[in-house]
mmCIF file of N, CA and C in Angstrom:
data_model
loop_
_atom_site.group_PDB
_atom_site.id
_atom_site.type_symbol
_atom_site.label_atom_id
_atom_site.label_comp_id
_atom_site.label_asym_id
_atom_site.label_seq_id
_atom_site.Cartn_x
_atom_site.Cartn_y
_atom_site.Cartn_z
ATOM 1 N N MET A 1 -36.766 -16.606 -10.970
ATOM 2 C CA MET A 1 -37.538 -16.805 -12.187
ATOM 3 C C MET A 1 -36.740 -17.579 -13.221
ATOM 4 N N ALA A 2 -35.453 -17.261 -13.379
ATOM 5 C CA ALA A 2 -34.634 -17.948 -14.385
ATOM 6 C C ALA A 2 -34.557 -19.439 -14.109
ATOM 7 N N LYS A 3 -34.662 -19.819 -12.832
ATOM 8 C CA LYS A 3 -34.590 -21.235 -12.498
ATOM 9 C C LYS A 3 -35.734 -22.017 -13.147
ATOM 10 N N ASP A 4 -36.882 -21.376 -13.329
ATOM 11 C CA ASP A 4 -38.024 -22.068 -13.918
ATOM 12 C C ASP A 4 -38.274 -21.685 -15.368
ATOM 13 N N LYS A 5 -37.263 -21.158 -16.026
ATOM 14 C CA LYS A 5 -37.366 -20.845 -17.449
ATOM 15 C C LYS A 5 -37.728 -22.122 -18.207
ATOM 16 N N PRO A 6 -38.736 -22.077 -19.091
ATOM 17 C CA PRO A 6 -39.076 -23.272 -19.873
ATOM 18 C C PRO A 6 -38.006 -23.559 -20.922
ATOM 19 N N ILE A 7 -37.533 -24.785 -20.935
ATOM 20 C CA ILE A 7 -36.453 -25.221 -21.818
ATOM 21 C C ILE A 7 -37.003 -26.256 -22.800
ATOM 22 N N PRO A 8 -36.823 -26.060 -24.119
ATOM 23 C CA PRO A 8 -37.244 -27.088 -25.072
ATOM 24 C C PRO A 8 -36.277 -28.272 -25.033
ATOM 25 N N CYS A 9 -36.840 -29.456 -24.906
ATOM 26 C CA CYS A 9 -36.040 -30.680 -24.833
ATOM 27 C C CYS A 9 -36.569 -31.698 -25.839
ATOM 28 N N LEU A 10 -35.698 -32.581 -26.244
ATOM 29 C CA LEU A 10 -36.062 -33.685 -27.134
ATOM 30 C C LEU A 10 -35.612 -34.991 -26.510
ATOM 31 N N ILE A 11 -36.372 -36.029 -26.784
ATOM 32 C CA ILE A 11 -35.973 -37.382 -26.416
ATOM 33 C C ILE A 11 -36.275 -38.281 -27.607
ATOM 34 N N HIS A 12 -35.372 -39.190 -27.885
ATOM 35 C CA HIS A 12 -35.592 -40.205 -28.916
ATOM 36 C C HIS A 12 -35.932 -41.509 -28.205
ATOM 37 N N ILE A 13 -37.153 -41.965 -28.399
ATOM 38 C CA ILE A 13 -37.607 -43.214 -27.776
ATOM 39 C C ILE A 13 -37.496 -44.317 -28.812
ATOM 40 N N PRO A 14 -36.735 -45.378 -28.515
ATOM 41 C CA PRO A 14 -36.577 -46.447 -29.496
ATOM 42 C C PRO A 14 -37.912 -47.108 -29.828
ATOM 43 N N CYS A 15 -38.070 -47.453 -31.095
ATOM 44 C CA CYS A 15 -39.288 -48.131 -31.557
ATOM 45 C C CYS A 15 -39.148 -49.649 -31.505
ATOM 46 N N THR A 16 -37.927 -50.118 -31.281
ATOM 47 C CA THR A 16 -37.681 -51.560 -31.192
ATOM 48 C C THR A 16 -36.801 -51.855 -29.985
ATOM 49 N N MET A 17 -36.918 -53.063 -29.506
ATOM 50 C CA MET A 17 -36.046 -53.560 -28.442
ATOM 51 C C MET A 17 -34.718 -53.978 -29.081
ATOM 52 N N PRO A 18 -33.672 -54.142 -28.286
ATOM 53 C CA PRO A 18 -32.387 -54.566 -28.849
ATOM 54 C C PRO A 18 -32.455 -55.892 -29.618
ATOM 55 N N ASN A 19 -33.420 -56.758 -29.275
ATOM 56 C CA ASN A 19 -33.550 -58.033 -29.989
ATOM 57 C C ASN A 19 -34.304 -57.888 -31.309
ATOM 58 N N GLY A 20 -34.731 -56.649 -31.640
ATOM 59 C CA GLY A 20 -35.418 -56.404 -32.908
ATOM 60 C C GLY A 20 -36.930 -56.401 -32.823
ATOM 61 N N SER A 21 -37.491 -56.823 -31.694
ATOM 62 C CA SER A 21 -38.953 -56.826 -31.579
ATOM 63 C C SER A 21 -39.463 -55.397 -31.391
ATOM 64 N N ASP A 22 -40.643 -55.134 -31.950
ATOM 65 C CA ASP A 22 -41.230 -53.796 -31.875
ATOM 66 C C ASP A 22 -41.672 -53.468 -30.455
ATOM 67 N N ILE A 23 -41.554 -52.198 -30.104
ATOM 68 C CA ILE A 23 -42.128 -51.718 -28.850
ATOM 69 C C ILE A 23 -43.642 -51.750 -29.016
ATOM 70 N N ASP A 24 -44.321 -52.325 -28.061
ATOM 71 C CA ASP A 24 -45.774 -52.408 -28.093
ATOM 72 C C ASP A 24 -46.370 -50.991 -28.120
ATOM 73 N N PRO A 25 -47.365 -50.745 -28.984
ATOM 74 C CA PRO A 25 -47.977 -49.407 -29.041
ATOM 75 C C PRO A 25 -48.499 -48.920 -27.686
ATOM 76 N N GLU A 26 -49.026 -49.841 -26.874
ATOM 77 C CA GLU A 26 -49.504 -49.448 -25.545
ATOM 78 C C GLU A 26 -48.348 -48.983 -24.663
ATOM 79 N N GLN A 27 -47.200 -49.656 -24.785
ATOM 80 C CA GLN A 27 -46.040 -49.244 -24.002
ATOM 81 C C GLN A 27 -45.543 -47.875 -24.470
ATOM 82 N N MET A 28 -45.508 -47.670 -25.788
ATOM 83 C CA MET A 28 -45.085 -46.368 -26.312
ATOM 84 C C MET A 28 -46.027 -45.278 -25.812
ATOM 85 N N ASN A 29 -47.321 -45.558 -25.830
ATOM 86 C CA ASN A 29 -48.292 -44.590 -25.327
ATOM 87 C C ASN A 29 -48.074 -44.311 -23.841
ATOM 88 N N SER A 30 -47.705 -45.341 -23.084
ATOM 89 C CA SER A 30 -47.453 -45.127 -21.651
ATOM 90 C C SER A 30 -46.240 -44.220 -21.437
ATOM 91 N N PHE A 31 -45.235 -44.304 -22.319
ATOM 92 C CA PHE A 31 -44.086 -43.396 -22.222
ATOM 93 C C PHE A 31 -44.527 -41.952 -22.464
ATOM 94 N N LEU A 32 -45.369 -41.756 -23.482
ATOM 95 C CA LEU A 32 -45.865 -40.409 -23.782
ATOM 96 C C LEU A 32 -46.721 -39.874 -22.636
ATOM 97 N N GLU A 33 -47.553 -40.739 -22.068
ATOM 98 C CA GLU A 33 -48.380 -40.320 -20.935
ATOM 99 C C GLU A 33 -47.517 -39.959 -19.727
ATOM 100 N N LEU A 34 -46.420 -40.676 -19.525
ATOM 101 C CA LEU A 34 -45.496 -40.350 -18.439
ATOM 102 C C LEU A 34 -44.923 -38.949 -18.637
ATOM 103 N N LEU A 35 -44.493 -38.653 -19.860
ATOM 104 C CA LEU A 35 -43.972 -37.316 -20.162
ATOM 105 C C LEU A 35 -45.061 -36.256 -19.973
ATOM 106 N N ASP A 36 -46.280 -36.565 -20.413
ATOM 107 C CA ASP A 36 -47.397 -35.625 -20.276
ATOM 108 C C ASP A 36 -47.676 -35.307 -18.808
ATOM 109 N N ARG A 37 -47.751 -36.344 -17.989
ATOM 110 C CA ARG A 37 -48.059 -36.147 -16.568
ATOM 111 C C ARG A 37 -46.937 -35.396 -15.853
ATOM 112 N N GLN A 38 -45.709 -35.758 -16.157
ATOM 113 C CA GLN A 38 -44.563 -35.181 -15.455
ATOM 114 C C GLN A 38 -44.311 -33.723 -15.855
ATOM 115 N N PHE A 39 -44.507 -33.409 -17.154
ATOM 116 C CA PHE A 39 -44.093 -32.098 -17.653
ATOM 117 C C PHE A 39 -45.221 -31.292 -18.301
ATOM 118 N N GLY A 40 -46.439 -31.815 -18.264
ATOM 119 C CA GLY A 40 -47.576 -31.052 -18.754
ATOM 120 C C GLY A 40 -47.904 -31.241 -20.219
ATOM 121 N N GLY A 41 -47.176 -32.099 -20.910
ATOM 122 C CA GLY A 41 -47.473 -32.360 -22.316
ATOM 123 C C GLY A 41 -46.247 -32.808 -23.076
ATOM 124 N N SER A 42 -46.482 -33.318 -24.260
ATOM 125 C CA SER A 42 -45.397 -33.750 -25.144
ATOM 126 C C SER A 42 -45.898 -33.644 -26.579
ATOM 127 N N THR A 43 -44.958 -33.531 -27.507
ATOM 128 C CA THR A 43 -45.309 -33.467 -28.923
ATOM 129 C C THR A 43 -44.490 -34.496 -29.687
ATOM 130 N N PRO A 44 -45.094 -35.634 -30.049
ATOM 131 C CA PRO A 44 -44.380 -36.587 -30.900
ATOM 132 C C PRO A 44 -44.167 -35.959 -32.279
ATOM 133 N N LEU A 45 -42.928 -35.889 -32.707
ATOM 134 C CA LEU A 45 -42.585 -35.246 -33.975
ATOM 135 C C LEU A 45 -42.457 -36.236 -35.120
ATOM 136 N N GLY A 46 -42.622 -37.514 -34.823
ATOM 137 C CA GLY A 46 -42.543 -38.529 -35.862
ATOM 138 C C GLY A 46 -41.395 -39.490 -35.631
ATOM 139 N N VAL A 47 -41.404 -40.521 -36.427
ATOM 140 C CA VAL A 47 -40.361 -41.549 -36.345
ATOM 141 C C VAL A 47 -39.189 -41.110 -37.213
ATOM 142 N N VAL A 48 -38.001 -41.188 -36.643
ATOM 143 C CA VAL A 48 -36.772 -40.814 -37.347
ATOM 144 C C VAL A 48 -35.836 -42.014 -37.385
ATOM 145 N N ASP A 49 -34.957 -42.021 -38.380
ATOM 146 C CA ASP A 49 -33.938 -43.062 -38.486
ATOM 147 C C ASP A 49 -32.682 -42.578 -37.785
ATOM 148 N N GLY A 50 -32.266 -43.315 -36.780
ATOM 149 C CA GLY A 50 -31.045 -42.977 -36.058
ATOM 150 C C GLY A 50 -29.946 -43.970 -36.382
ATOM 151 N N ARG A 51 -28.718 -43.505 -36.262
ATOM 152 C CA ARG A 51 -27.553 -44.362 -36.515
ATOM 153 C C ARG A 51 -26.513 -44.079 -35.442
ATOM 154 N N TRP A 52 -25.830 -45.125 -35.046
ATOM 155 C CA TRP A 52 -24.747 -44.976 -34.093
ATOM 156 C C TRP A 52 -23.761 -46.115 -34.291
ATOM 157 N N VAL A 53 -22.556 -45.924 -33.790
ATOM 158 C CA VAL A 53 -21.510 -46.935 -33.947
ATOM 159 C C VAL A 53 -21.363 -47.695 -32.634
ATOM 160 N N ALA A 54 -21.529 -49.010 -32.715
ATOM 161 C CA ALA A 54 -21.408 -49.885 -31.554
ATOM 162 C C ALA A 54 -19.932 -50.051 -31.176
ATOM 163 N N PRO A 55 -19.667 -50.503 -29.950
ATOM 164 C CA PRO A 55 -18.277 -50.706 -29.522
ATOM 165 C C PRO A 55 -17.472 -51.627 -30.440
ATOM 166 N N ASP A 56 -18.155 -52.549 -31.132
ATOM 167 C CA ASP A 56 -17.432 -53.459 -32.035
ATOM 168 C C ASP A 56 -17.166 -52.827 -33.402
ATOM 169 N N GLY A 57 -17.563 -51.543 -33.578
ATOM 170 C CA GLY A 57 -17.306 -50.841 -34.830
ATOM 171 C C GLY A 57 -18.423 -50.927 -35.849
ATOM 172 N N GLN A 58 -19.426 -51.729 -35.576
ATOM 173 C CA GLN A 58 -20.554 -51.872 -36.495
ATOM 174 C C GLN A 58 -21.499 -50.672 -36.375
ATOM 175 N N THR A 59 -21.986 -50.205 -37.521
ATOM 176 C CA THR A 59 -22.990 -49.149 -37.513
ATOM 177 C C THR A 59 -24.356 -49.780 -37.294
ATOM 178 N N VAL A 60 -25.082 -49.241 -36.342
ATOM 179 C CA VAL A 60 -26.413 -49.728 -36.018
ATOM 180 C C VAL A 60 -27.415 -48.664 -36.456
ATOM 181 N N ALA A 61 -28.437 -49.090 -37.184
ATOM 182 C CA ALA A 61 -29.514 -48.186 -37.600
ATOM 183 C C ALA A 61 -30.789 -48.638 -36.904
ATOM 184 N N GLU A 62 -31.517 -47.672 -36.377
ATOM 185 C CA GLU A 62 -32.773 -48.017 -35.709
ATOM 186 C C GLU A 62 -33.750 -46.857 -35.800
ATOM 187 N N LYS A 63 -35.014 -47.198 -35.728
ATOM 188 C CA LYS A 63 -36.072 -46.193 -35.762
ATOM 189 C C LYS A 63 -36.376 -45.751 -34.330
ATOM 190 N N MET A 64 -36.585 -44.433 -34.202
ATOM 191 C CA MET A 64 -36.892 -43.859 -32.898
ATOM 192 C C MET A 64 -38.008 -42.839 -33.050
ATOM 193 N N LEU A 65 -38.848 -42.739 -32.036
ATOM 194 C CA LEU A 65 -39.868 -41.702 -32.003
ATOM 195 C C LEU A 65 -39.241 -40.461 -31.377
ATOM 196 N N ARG A 66 -39.216 -39.374 -32.136
ATOM 197 C CA ARG A 66 -38.644 -38.105 -31.660
ATOM 198 C C ARG A 66 -39.771 -37.319 -30.993
ATOM 199 N N VAL A 67 -39.565 -36.971 -29.733
ATOM 200 C CA VAL A 67 -40.606 -36.307 -28.948
ATOM 201 C C VAL A 67 -40.043 -35.019 -28.352
ATOM 202 N N GLU A 68 -40.783 -33.934 -28.531
ATOM 203 C CA GLU A 68 -40.392 -32.658 -27.935
ATOM 204 C C GLU A 68 -41.185 -32.446 -26.649
ATOM 205 N N VAL A 69 -40.497 -31.964 -25.638
ATOM 206 C CA VAL A 69 -41.101 -31.719 -24.334
ATOM 207 C C VAL A 69 -40.558 -30.387 -23.819
ATOM 208 N N THR A 70 -41.427 -29.532 -23.317
ATOM 209 C CA THR A 70 -40.966 -28.312 -22.665
ATOM 210 C C THR A 70 -40.844 -28.601 -21.178
ATOM 211 N N VAL A 71 -39.650 -28.351 -20.658
ATOM 212 C CA VAL A 71 -39.329 -28.703 -19.281
ATOM 213 C C VAL A 71 -38.835 -27.446 -18.565
ATOM 214 N N LYS A 72 -39.364 -27.187 -17.390
ATOM 215 C CA LYS A 72 -38.818 -26.079 -16.602
ATOM 216 C C LYS A 72 -37.368 -26.405 -16.255
ATOM 217 N N LYS A 73 -36.538 -25.376 -16.239
ATOM 218 C CA LYS A 73 -35.113 -25.583 -15.977
ATOM 219 C C LYS A 73 -34.897 -26.364 -14.678
ATOM 220 N N SER A 74 -35.698 -26.075 -13.675
ATOM 221 C CA SER A 74 -35.557 -26.772 -12.392
ATOM 222 C C SER A 74 -35.949 -28.247 -12.481
ATOM 223 N N GLN A 75 -36.641 -28.643 -13.568
ATOM 224 C CA GLN A 75 -37.080 -30.032 -13.731
ATOM 225 C C GLN A 75 -36.173 -30.849 -14.656
ATOM 226 N N ILE A 76 -35.074 -30.267 -15.117
ATOM 227 C CA ILE A 76 -34.176 -30.998 -16.020
ATOM 228 C C ILE A 76 -33.713 -32.318 -15.398
ATOM 229 N N PRO A 77 -33.324 -32.368 -14.113
ATOM 230 C CA PRO A 77 -32.946 -33.664 -13.534
ATOM 231 C C PRO A 77 -34.082 -34.694 -13.600
ATOM 232 N N ALA A 78 -35.321 -34.252 -13.414
ATOM 233 C CA ALA A 78 -36.462 -35.170 -13.514
ATOM 234 C C ALA A 78 -36.635 -35.662 -14.945
ATOM 235 N N PHE A 79 -36.424 -34.785 -15.938
ATOM 236 C CA PHE A 79 -36.499 -35.185 -17.347
ATOM 237 C C PHE A 79 -35.452 -36.255 -17.647
ATOM 238 N N GLU A 80 -34.241 -36.054 -17.161
ATOM 239 C CA GLU A 80 -33.181 -37.043 -17.376
ATOM 240 C C GLU A 80 -33.527 -38.366 -16.701
ATOM 241 N N LYS A 81 -34.131 -38.297 -15.522
ATOM 242 C CA LYS A 81 -34.533 -39.517 -14.819
ATOM 243 C C LYS A 81 -35.609 -40.268 -15.608
ATOM 244 N N VAL A 82 -36.591 -39.540 -16.140
ATOM 245 C CA VAL A 82 -37.639 -40.166 -16.952
ATOM 246 C C VAL A 82 -37.020 -40.821 -18.186
ATOM 247 N N ALA A 83 -36.059 -40.152 -18.816
ATOM 248 C CA ALA A 83 -35.383 -40.735 -19.985
ATOM 249 C C ALA A 83 -34.702 -42.048 -19.613
ATOM 250 N N LYS A 84 -34.071 -42.087 -18.449
ATOM 251 C CA LYS A 84 -33.414 -43.325 -18.005
ATOM 252 C C LYS A 84 -34.432 -44.426 -17.705
ATOM 253 N N VAL A 85 -35.575 -44.053 -17.141
ATOM 254 C CA VAL A 85 -36.638 -45.038 -16.887
ATOM 255 C C VAL A 85 -37.096 -45.649 -18.208
ATOM 256 N N ILE A 86 -37.335 -44.804 -19.204
ATOM 257 C CA ILE A 86 -37.736 -45.301 -20.526
ATOM 258 C C ILE A 86 -36.632 -46.178 -21.101
ATOM 259 N N GLY A 87 -35.396 -45.761 -20.945
ATOM 260 C CA GLY A 87 -34.264 -46.552 -21.430
ATOM 261 C C GLY A 87 -34.186 -47.924 -20.785
ATOM 262 N N ARG A 88 -34.408 -47.983 -19.476
ATOM 263 C CA ARG A 88 -34.388 -49.287 -18.797
ATOM 264 C C ARG A 88 -35.523 -50.179 -19.296
ATOM 265 N N GLN A 89 -36.706 -49.584 -19.484
ATOM 266 C CA GLN A 89 -37.855 -50.381 -19.915
ATOM 267 C C GLN A 89 -37.713 -50.874 -21.352
ATOM 268 N N THR A 90 -36.899 -50.189 -22.147
ATOM 269 C CA THR A 90 -36.664 -50.616 -23.530
ATOM 270 C C THR A 90 -35.299 -51.287 -23.694
ATOM 271 N N LYS A 91 -34.652 -51.558 -22.550
ATOM 272 C CA LYS A 91 -33.378 -52.298 -22.504
ATOM 273 C C LYS A 91 -32.262 -51.617 -23.309
ATOM 274 N N GLN A 92 -32.186 -50.295 -23.188
ATOM 275 C CA GLN A 92 -31.152 -49.526 -23.881
ATOM 276 C C GLN A 92 -29.928 -49.366 -22.986
ATOM 277 N N GLU A 93 -28.782 -49.176 -23.599
ATOM 278 C CA GLU A 93 -27.583 -48.826 -22.846
ATOM 279 C C GLU A 93 -27.478 -47.316 -22.688
ATOM 280 N N VAL A 94 -27.960 -46.578 -23.683
ATOM 281 C CA VAL A 94 -27.857 -45.122 -23.714
ATOM 282 C C VAL A 94 -29.155 -44.557 -24.284
ATOM 283 N N MET A 95 -29.579 -43.420 -23.746
ATOM 284 C CA MET A 95 -30.735 -42.704 -24.298
ATOM 285 C C MET A 95 -30.259 -41.369 -24.846
ATOM 286 N N TYR A 96 -30.802 -40.966 -26.000
ATOM 287 C CA TYR A 96 -30.440 -39.707 -26.641
ATOM 288 C C TYR A 96 -31.456 -38.645 -26.244
ATOM 289 N N VAL A 97 -30.978 -37.575 -25.626
ATOM 290 C CA VAL A 97 -31.824 -36.433 -25.291
ATOM 291 C C VAL A 97 -31.101 -35.153 -25.704
ATOM 292 N N VAL A 98 -31.874 -34.123 -25.967
ATOM 293 C CA VAL A 98 -31.339 -32.791 -26.237
ATOM 294 C C VAL A 98 -31.979 -31.854 -25.226
ATOM 295 N N ILE A 99 -31.145 -31.097 -24.540
ATOM 296 C CA ILE A 99 -31.613 -30.091 -23.592
ATOM 297 C C ILE A 99 -31.065 -28.762 -24.091
ATOM 298 N N ASN A 100 -31.930 -27.952 -24.674
ATOM 299 C CA ASN A 100 -31.494 -26.746 -25.366
ATOM 300 C C ASN A 100 -31.573 -25.525 -24.447
ATOM 301 N N TYR A 101 -30.540 -25.361 -23.632
ATOM 302 C CA TYR A 101 -30.512 -24.243 -22.689
ATOM 303 C C TYR A 101 -30.489 -22.885 -23.391
ATOM 304 N N GLN A 102 -30.034 -22.839 -24.638
ATOM 305 C CA GLN A 102 -29.897 -21.564 -25.349
ATOM 306 C C GLN A 102 -31.221 -21.068 -25.929
ATOM 307 N N ALA A 103 -32.173 -21.964 -26.097
ATOM 308 C CA ALA A 103 -33.451 -21.592 -26.709
ATOM 309 C C ALA A 103 -34.435 -21.136 -25.640
ATOM 310 N N GLU A 104 -35.475 -20.519 -26.094
ATOM 311 C CA GLU A 104 -36.520 -20.056 -25.189
ATOM 312 C C GLU A 104 -37.860 -20.568 -25.691
ATOM 313 N N THR A 105 -38.627 -21.148 -24.789
ATOM 314 C CA THR A 105 -39.965 -21.611 -25.113
ATOM 315 C C THR A 105 -40.960 -20.574 -24.608
ATOM 316 N N ARG A 106 -41.952 -20.271 -25.434
ATOM 317 C CA ARG A 106 -43.013 -19.356 -25.019
ATOM 318 C C ARG A 106 -44.357 -20.007 -25.289
ATOM 319 N N PHE A 107 -45.295 -19.754 -24.407
ATOM 320 C CA PHE A 107 -46.668 -20.195 -24.592
ATOM 321 C C PHE A 107 -47.496 -18.956 -24.896
ATOM 322 N N LEU A 108 -48.021 -18.875 -26.103
ATOM 323 C CA LEU A 108 -48.801 -17.719 -26.529
ATOM 324 C C LEU A 108 -50.282 -18.055 -26.423
ATOM 325 N N PHE A 109 -50.958 -17.399 -25.524
ATOM 326 C CA PHE A 109 -52.379 -17.636 -25.322
ATOM 327 C C PHE A 109 -53.150 -16.808 -26.343
ATOM 328 N N VAL A 110 -53.797 -17.462 -27.276
ATOM 329 C CA VAL A 110 -54.394 -16.795 -28.432
ATOM 330 C C VAL A 110 -55.625 -15.967 -28.077
ATOM 331 N N GLU A 111 -56.219 -16.194 -26.939
ATOM 332 C CA GLU A 111 -57.421 -15.457 -26.557
ATOM 333 C C GLU A 111 -57.113 -14.144 -25.860
ATOM 334 N N GLU A 112 -55.855 -13.887 -25.528
ATOM 335 C CA GLU A 112 -55.515 -12.632 -24.863
ATOM 336 C C GLU A 112 -55.631 -11.478 -25.844
ATOM 337 N N ASP A 113 -56.082 -10.342 -25.358
ATOM 338 C CA ASP A 113 -56.311 -9.178 -26.204
ATOM 339 C C ASP A 113 -55.037 -8.345 -26.318
ATOM 340 N N ASP A 114 -54.078 -8.854 -27.063
ATOM 341 C CA ASP A 114 -52.834 -8.113 -27.270
ATOM 342 C C ASP A 114 -52.577 -7.911 -28.761
ATOM 343 N N ASP A 115 -53.629 -7.984 -29.563
ATOM 344 C CA ASP A 115 -53.488 -7.850 -31.011
ATOM 345 C C ASP A 115 -53.071 -6.448 -31.435
ATOM 346 N N ASP A 116 -53.289 -5.442 -30.579
ATOM 347 C CA ASP A 116 -52.870 -4.083 -30.927
ATOM 348 C C ASP A 116 -51.370 -4.025 -31.184
ATOM 349 N N ALA A 117 -50.609 -4.768 -30.402
ATOM 350 C CA ALA A 117 -49.155 -4.781 -30.585
ATOM 351 C C ALA A 117 -48.796 -5.372 -31.941
ATOM 352 N N ALA A 118 -49.513 -6.403 -32.362
ATOM 353 C CA ALA A 118 -49.233 -7.041 -33.646
ATOM 354 C C ALA A 118 -49.578 -6.112 -34.813
ATOM 355 N N ARG A 119 -50.596 -5.269 -34.642
ATOM 356 C CA ARG A 119 -51.002 -4.335 -35.698
ATOM 357 C C ARG A 119 -50.163 -3.057 -35.683
ATOM 358 N N GLY A 120 -49.300 -2.931 -34.696
ATOM 359 C CA GLY A 120 -48.462 -1.744 -34.614
ATOM 360 C C GLY A 120 -49.170 -0.548 -34.012
ATOM 361 N N THR A 121 -50.291 -0.793 -33.319
ATOM 362 C CA THR A 121 -51.043 0.315 -32.741
ATOM 363 C C THR A 121 -50.858 0.425 -31.237
ATOM 364 N N ALA A 122 -50.050 -0.464 -30.683
ATOM 365 C CA ALA A 122 -49.830 -0.405 -29.234
ATOM 366 C C ALA A 122 -48.924 0.770 -28.908
ATOM 367 N N GLY A 123 -49.172 1.343 -27.761
ATOM 368 C CA GLY A 123 -48.557 2.524 -27.361
ATOM 369 C C GLY A 123 -47.201 2.635 -26.932
#
């Protein structure tokens, strides 16, 4: 069971190519659809400003779409592979991902009749 524990993950998808041209909205949507199909869904959290230092010492600032994905622990290698595919298609040298093994993801089904526990009346 622990092998398939849901793990919250993040990926930063660049909004521009290295030459400065914008990523086409259709291409960005195809990246999200890839994550959806592979892992059952994704949550774009918005565009964030990222910064990193290039090998020549220059600070590079770029906009990235921050996306949260819940990935089963056994699928982490597939998540990393998808990140690399996106990186190749956007001509990146490195892709930024977060794999939070310490956190726990839960899916709470709101239609289940377990409200007694919330009211403190469960036995």
